[in-house]
Amino acid sequence: MATESTNPDQPVIKASQAGGAKTGADARVSGAAAADGTTIKRDSRVLRGVKATGWHLLLLMLSVLVLFPIYMLLLKAISAPLAYLAAGQPLTLVNPEWDVFARAWNGADLSSAMALSALVTLLIVAAQLLTSVLGAYAFAFLEFPFKKLMFVLVVATLLLPIEVTLIANIRTIRDLGWLNSVPGLTLPFVATAFGIFLIRQGFLGIPKDLRDAATLDGYSHMRFLFRVAVPLSKPVIGSFLVISFLGAWNQYVWPRNATDSRSWQTAQIALRTLATERIDELNLAYAGAVIVAIPLILLLIFFQRQMVRGLTAGAVKG
Amino acid sequence: MSDTQPISNPPKRLGQRVREALLGYAFLAPALIAMAAFAYYPLTQLVSLSLHRETRFGTNSVWVGPKQLIDTLTGEDFREGVLHSGLFMVYTVPLGLVLGVLLAVSAHRKLRGIRVYQMIFSSTVATSVAVAAVIFITLVNPVVGYFKDVAWLSLNDPDTALFSVSLSSVWQNLGLTFIVILASLQAIPEELNEAATLDGFSAPRRFFRITVPLISPALMFLAVVLVVQALQAYAQIELLTNGGPGSSTETLLFKIADPRGIRSVGVKASMSIGLFALTAIVAAMQFGLLSKRVHYGD
């Protein structure tokens, strides 16, 4: 469908591109002329100012659309719940209770849930990094029997996300006695086809000459992996780490089913407890949502480049 | 693409080749073992579970053959789950893409403070599905929501509840769609638009004739991501409606993962096989896209 509509457009683009090459020079000439002619210059500046104001207005409206839900979250977290409702839900604070974040942190086991989530996330990210780098190296640099079959088997697991295998995996974990345990929360996620595939792509970008030179210098595979391949693939690995972190921290369906004890709640599941079990104290859930988002906010601020690259290269995992 | 030649290819002795093969499998072993245990073994388990009928407490299971699987996949409950998952896609994918394009096109220009707008538009990637769902409690909860009296957002009405829930996903995905589309826009050579302007193309014509075709790979890619996310929607449903009113917001995954124990393990396993089939269809589409050399930025 999309290809049909795309194809007729191609000649148009090419035509305008070709035309542009000719007229581009003219534009530069007239632009230079405009810089001398004061009237033209003033007009275009006014017009530019009007346009910029228009764009700012649109951007401000869109910012309100994106930020309004976050504003409501903060507003309702900090306002006293009953007083806020009684005041008819204004857009300003009502009887602010600034200690709500401390109460959310201490109540509902949120602090221990955050600690458990941090541990589980750290373990999953570390394990995925290890299995992905090693697996990617095997596929990129080593020859072994049934290599293509193995590659297909690895990539085909993309068809078996945890949502599909949930019912069976929960039984496995239960039979092993791993409900409410760190192995139960982490082991199903130690390997990812996405990571192997992404890092393999990075490894395949390493020039052949470099591998040959390393072989001549007597580098073992281990040494080549850690001294050459990994350092050269830092951008890809960085992107993968960010995506891996996002996925692990945000998990919901699996920890919801793999735990049934409050002391084994991850941060996302503790949020559910706050939101569903204390209907009279929803401000604690709102404050909890802010707290649970903080690690990702920090990630967005400090690893913006890796995050953008990771999301654009591989939102495949979702 | 997948047939990778070894980077170095000098003639190797047998011992060397054996050692390399052993190293290859040693490197692959952790991933292969994990995938066997948590992807392929459960797949066989799902098939087995769907062929057995089990008492609620899992003490006995009786072989029932494919009857349970067929009954489930042709039954009303499964059909409703697929319908709701499909509606969730219809609500989230087009709206998500349009808003993503609107945000990205607006923020793709030289303007004072544009980085601030870009940061704001990216901000929702810092929310998880559960966090976004709690945020939407403040907006659409029937008792305390800011928009509780807006009829078309009502969580109490079976006709509007699923749409209302889906808006939390639309909002949560704005950051992702914005980032991906903006990256795609930034990859368009500036001369192309300049040339079209000089050729007298109006802004809307430039947009539909140049911008849209050039970002269409990114849009197709995002469409697949959003479809997968719709298939995997769970937390927002549990937190906002818990499947209700009635079963009006029960998507297929919600029916499978629903912890209330309404459905037997055999039925849930049968539904999981149905979800697997839907996932495979989406993946086939995805593979079709990737094999058309979709390239997204970077």
Coordinates of N, CA and C in Angstrom, one line a residue, chain A residues 123-247:
Chain A
L123 N 21.2 -7.2 37.3 CA 21.6 -8.6 36.9 C 21.2 -8.9 35.5
I124 N 20.0 -8.4 35.1 CA 19.5 -8.7 33.7 C 20.4 -8.0 32.7
V125 N 20.7 -6.8 33.0 CA 21.5 -6.0 32.0 C 22.9 -6.7 31.9
A126 N 23.5 -7.0 33.0 CA 24.8 -7.6 33.0 C 24.8 -8.9 32.3
A127 N 23.8 -9.8 32.6 CA 23.7 -11.1 31.9 C 23.5 -10.9 30.4
Q128 N 22.6 -10.0 30.1 CA 22.3 -9.8 28.6 C 23.6 -9.3 27.9
L129 N 24.3 -8.4 28.6 CA 25.5 -7.9 27.9 C 26.5 -9.1 27.7
L130 N 26.7 -9.9 28.7 CA 27.6 -11.0 28.5 C 27.2 -12.0 27.4
T131 N 25.9 -12.5 27.5 CA 25.5 -13.5 26.6 C 25.4 -12.9 25.1
S132 N 25.1 -11.6 25.1 CA 25.0 -11.0 23.7 C 26.3 -10.7 23.1
V133 N 27.3 -10.3 23.9 CA 28.6 -10.0 23.3 C 29.3 -11.3 22.9
L134 N 29.2 -12.3 23.7 CA 29.8 -13.6 23.4 C 29.1 -14.3 22.2
G135 N 27.8 -14.2 22.2 CA 27.0 -14.8 21.1 C 27.3 -14.1 19.8
A136 N 27.3 -12.7 19.9 CA 27.6 -11.9 18.7 C 29.0 -12.2 18.1
Y137 N 29.9 -12.4 19.0 CA 31.3 -12.7 18.6 C 31.3 -14.0 17.8
A138 N 30.7 -15.0 18.4 CA 30.6 -16.4 17.8 C 30.1 -16.2 16.3
F139 N 29.0 -15.5 16.2 CA 28.3 -15.4 14.9 C 29.1 -14.5 13.9
A140 N 29.9 -13.5 14.5 CA 30.6 -12.6 13.6 C 32.0 -13.1 13.2
F141 N 32.7 -13.8 14.1 CA 34.1 -14.1 13.9 C 34.5 -15.5 13.9
L142 N 33.6 -16.4 14.3 CA 34.0 -17.8 14.4 C 33.2 -18.7 13.4
E143 N 33.9 -19.8 13.0 CA 33.3 -20.8 12.2 C 33.0 -22.0 13.0
F144 N 31.8 -22.5 12.9 CA 31.5 -23.8 13.6 C 30.3 -24.5 12.9
P145 N 30.2 -25.8 13.0 CA 29.1 -26.5 12.3 C 27.7 -26.0 12.7
F146 N 26.8 -26.0 11.8 CA 25.4 -25.6 12.1 C 25.3 -24.2 12.5
K147 N 26.2 -23.4 12.0 CA 26.2 -21.9 12.4 C 24.9 -21.2 12.0
K148 N 24.5 -21.5 10.7 CA 23.3 -20.9 10.2 C 22.0 -21.3 11.0
L149 N 22.0 -22.6 11.2 CA 20.8 -23.1 12.0 C 20.8 -22.5 13.4
M150 N 21.9 -22.4 14.0 CA 22.0 -21.7 15.3 C 21.5 -20.3 15.3
F151 N 21.9 -19.6 14.2 CA 21.5 -18.2 14.1 C 20.0 -18.1 13.9
V152 N 19.4 -19.0 13.1 CA 18.0 -19.0 12.9 C 17.3 -19.3 14.2
L153 N 17.8 -20.3 15.0 CA 17.2 -20.6 16.3 C 17.2 -19.4 17.2
V154 N 18.3 -18.7 17.2 CA 18.4 -17.5 18.1 C 17.4 -16.4 17.7
V155 N 17.4 -16.1 16.4 CA 16.6 -15.0 15.9 C 15.1 -15.4 16.1
A156 N 14.8 -16.7 15.9 CA 13.4 -17.1 16.0 C 12.8 -16.9 17.4
T157 N 13.6 -16.7 18.4 CA 13.1 -16.5 19.7 C 12.4 -15.1 19.8
L158 N 12.6 -14.3 18.8 CA 11.8 -13.0 18.8 C 10.3 -13.3 18.7
L159 N 10.0 -14.5 18.2 CA 8.6 -14.9 18.1 C 8.0 -15.4 19.4
L160 N 8.9 -15.5 20.4 CA 8.5 -16.1 21.6 C 8.7 -15.1 22.8
P161 N 8.1 -14.0 22.8 CA 8.3 -13.0 23.9 C 7.7 -13.6 25.1
I162 N 8.0 -13.0 26.3 CA 7.6 -13.6 27.6 C 6.0 -13.6 27.6
E163 N 5.4 -12.7 26.9 CA 3.9 -12.7 26.9 C 3.3 -14.0 26.4
V164 N 4.0 -14.5 25.3 CA 3.5 -15.8 24.7 C 3.8 -17.0 25.6
T165 N 5.0 -17.0 26.2 CA 5.4 -18.2 26.9 C 5.1 -18.1 28.4
L166 N 4.4 -17.0 28.8 CA 4.1 -16.7 30.2 C 3.6 -17.9 31.0
I167 N 2.5 -18.5 30.5 CA 1.8 -19.5 31.2 C 2.7 -20.7 31.5
A168 N 3.5 -21.1 30.5 CA 4.4 -22.2 30.7 C 5.6 -21.9 31.5
N169 N 6.2 -20.7 31.3 CA 7.3 -20.3 32.1 C 7.0 -20.2 33.6
I170 N 5.8 -19.7 33.9 CA 5.4 -19.5 35.3 C 5.4 -20.9 35.9
R171 N 4.9 -21.9 35.2 CA 4.9 -23.3 35.8 C 6.3 -23.8 36.0
T172 N 7.2 -23.5 35.1 CA 8.6 -23.9 35.2 C 9.2 -23.3 36.5
I173 N 9.0 -22.0 36.6 CA 9.5 -21.3 37.8 C 8.9 -21.8 39.1
R174 N 7.6 -22.1 39.0 CA 6.9 -22.6 40.2 C 7.4 -24.0 40.6
D175 N 7.6 -24.8 39.6 CA 8.1 -26.2 39.8 C 9.5 -26.2 40.4
L176 N 10.3 -25.2 40.0 CA 11.6 -25.1 40.5 C 11.7 -24.4 41.9
G177 N 10.5 -24.0 42.4 CA 10.4 -23.3 43.7 C 11.0 -21.9 43.6
W178 N 10.9 -21.3 42.5 CA 11.5 -20.0 42.3 C 10.6 -18.8 42.2
L179 N 9.3 -19.0 42.6 CA 8.4 -17.9 42.7 C 9.0 -17.1 43.9
N180 N 8.8 -15.7 43.8 CA 9.4 -14.9 44.8 C 10.8 -15.1 45.1
S181 N 11.6 -15.0 44.0 CA 13.1 -15.2 44.2 C 13.8 -14.4 43.1
V182 N 15.1 -14.1 43.3 CA 15.8 -13.4 42.3 C 16.0 -14.2 41.1
P183 N 16.4 -15.5 41.2 CA 16.5 -16.3 39.9 C 15.1 -16.3 39.1
G184 N 14.0 -16.4 39.8 CA 12.7 -16.4 39.1 C 12.5 -15.1 38.4
L185 N 13.0 -14.0 38.9 CA 12.7 -12.7 38.3 C 13.7 -12.4 37.2
T186 N 14.9 -13.1 37.2 CA 15.9 -12.7 36.2 C 16.2 -13.8 35.2
L187 N 16.2 -15.0 35.5 CA 16.7 -16.1 34.6 C 16.0 -16.1 33.2
P188 N 14.7 -15.9 33.2 CA 14.1 -15.9 31.8 C 14.6 -14.9 30.9
F189 N 15.4 -13.9 31.4 CA 15.8 -12.8 30.6 C 17.3 -12.6 30.4
V190 N 18.0 -13.7 30.7 CA 19.5 -13.6 30.6 C 20.0 -13.5 29.2
A191 N 19.2 -14.0 28.2 CA 19.6 -13.9 26.8 C 18.6 -13.2 26.0
T192 N 19.1 -12.5 25.0 CA 18.1 -11.8 24.1 C 18.6 -11.8 22.6
A193 N 17.8 -12.3 21.8 CA 18.1 -12.3 20.3 C 18.4 -10.9 19.8
F194 N 17.7 -10.0 20.3 CA 17.9 -8.6 19.9 C 19.3 -8.1 20.2
G195 N 19.8 -8.4 21.4 CA 21.2 -8.0 21.8 C 22.2 -8.7 20.9
I196 N 22.1 -10.0 20.7 CA 23.0 -10.7 19.9 C 23.0 -10.2 18.4
F197 N 21.8 -9.9 17.9 CA 21.7 -9.4 16.6 C 22.3 -8.0 16.4
L198 N 22.0 -7.1 17.4 CA 22.5 -5.8 17.3 C 24.0 -5.7 17.4
I199 N 24.6 -6.4 18.4 CA 26.0 -6.3 18.6 C 26.8 -7.0 17.5
R200 N 26.2 -8.1 17.0 CA 26.8 -8.8 15.8 C 26.9 -7.8 14.7
Q201 N 25.9 -7.0 14.4 CA 25.9 -6.0 13.4 C 27.1 -5.0 13.6
G202 N 27.3 -4.6 14.9 CA 28.4 -3.8 15.2 C 29.8 -4.4 14.9
F203 N 29.9 -5.7 15.3 CA 31.1 -6.5 15.1 C 31.4 -6.6 13.6
L204 N 30.3 -6.8 12.8 CA 30.6 -7.0 11.4 C 31.1 -5.7 10.7
G205 N 30.9 -4.6 11.4 CA 31.4 -3.4 10.8 C 32.9 -3.2 11.1
I206 N 33.5 -4.0 11.8 CA 35.0 -3.9 12.1 C 35.8 -4.3 10.9
P207 N 36.7 -3.5 10.4 CA 37.4 -3.8 9.1 C 38.2 -5.1 9.2
K208 N 38.1 -5.8 8.1 CA 38.8 -7.1 8.0 C 40.3 -7.0 8.2
D209 N 40.9 -5.9 7.8 CA 42.3 -5.7 7.9 C 42.7 -5.8 9.4
L210 N 41.8 -5.2 10.2 CA 42.2 -5.2 11.7 C 42.2 -6.6 12.2
R211 N 41.3 -7.5 11.8 CA 41.3 -8.8 12.2 C 42.6 -9.6 11.7
D212 N 42.9 -9.3 10.5 CA 44.1 -9.9 9.9 C 45.3 -9.5 10.6
A213 N 45.4 -8.2 10.9 CA 46.6 -7.7 11.6 C 46.7 -8.3 13.0
A214 N 45.5 -8.4 13.7 CA 45.5 -9.0 15.0 C 46.0 -10.5 15.0
T215 N 45.5 -11.2 13.9 CA 45.9 -12.6 13.8 C 47.4 -12.7 13.6
L216 N 48.0 -11.8 12.7 CA 49.4 -11.8 12.5 C 50.2 -11.5 13.8
D217 N 49.6 -10.6 14.6 CA 50.3 -10.3 15.9 C 50.1 -11.4 16.9
G218 N 49.4 -12.5 16.5 CA 49.2 -13.6 17.4 C 48.1 -13.4 18.5
Y219 N 47.2 -12.5 18.2 CA 46.1 -12.2 19.1 C 45.2 -13.5 19.2
S220 N 44.9 -13.9 20.4 CA 43.9 -15.0 20.6 C 42.5 -14.4 20.4
H221 N 41.5 -15.2 20.2 CA 40.1 -14.7 20.0 C 39.7 -13.9 21.2
M222 N 40.0 -14.4 22.4 CA 39.7 -13.7 23.7 C 40.2 -12.3 23.7
R223 N 41.5 -12.2 23.3 CA 42.2 -10.9 23.4 C 41.6 -10.0 22.3
F224 N 41.4 -10.5 21.1 CA 40.8 -9.7 20.1 C 39.4 -9.2 20.5
L225 N 38.6 -10.1 21.1 CA 37.3 -9.7 21.6 C 37.4 -8.5 22.5
F226 N 38.2 -8.6 23.6 CA 38.2 -7.6 24.6 C 39.1 -6.4 24.3
R227 N 40.1 -6.6 23.5 CA 41.0 -5.5 23.2 C 40.6 -4.7 22.0
V228 N 39.9 -5.4 21.0 CA 39.6 -4.7 19.8 C 38.1 -4.6 19.5
A229 N 37.4 -5.8 19.5 CA 36.0 -5.8 19.0 C 35.1 -5.0 20.0
V230 N 35.2 -5.2 21.3 CA 34.3 -4.5 22.2 C 34.6 -3.0 22.2
P231 N 35.9 -2.6 22.4 CA 36.2 -1.2 22.4 C 35.7 -0.5 21.1
L232 N 35.8 -1.2 19.9 CA 35.4 -0.5 18.7 C 33.9 -0.5 18.6
S233 N 33.2 -1.3 19.3 CA 31.7 -1.4 19.2 C 31.0 -0.7 20.3
K234 N 31.8 0.2 21.0 CA 31.2 0.9 22.2 C 29.9 1.6 21.9
P235 N 29.7 2.3 20.8 CA 28.4 3.0 20.5 C 27.2 2.0 20.5
V236 N 27.4 0.9 19.7 CA 26.3 -0.1 19.6 C 26.1 -0.7 21.0
I237 N 27.1 -1.1 21.7 CA 27.0 -1.7 23.0 C 26.3 -0.7 24.0
G238 N 26.7 0.6 23.9 CA 26.0 1.6 24.7 C 24.5 1.7 24.5
S239 N 24.2 1.7 23.2 CA 22.7 1.7 22.8 C 22.0 0.5 23.4
F240 N 22.7 -0.6 23.2 CA 22.0 -1.9 23.7 C 21.8 -1.8 25.2
L241 N 22.8 -1.3 25.9 CA 22.7 -1.2 27.4 C 21.5 -0.4 27.8
V242 N 21.3 0.7 27.1 CA 20.2 1.6 27.5 C 18.9 0.9 27.2
I243 N 18.7 0.3 26.0 CA 17.5 -0.4 25.7 C 17.2 -1.6 26.7
S244 N 18.3 -2.3 27.0 CA 18.2 -3.4 28.0 C 17.7 -2.9 29.3
F245 N 18.3 -1.8 29.8 CA 17.9 -1.2 31.0 C 16.5 -0.8 31.0
L246 N 16.0 -0.1 30.0 CA 14.6 0.3 29.9 C 13.7 -0.9 30.0
G247 N 14.0 -2.0 29.2 CA 13.2 -3.2 29.2 C 13.1 -3.8 30.6

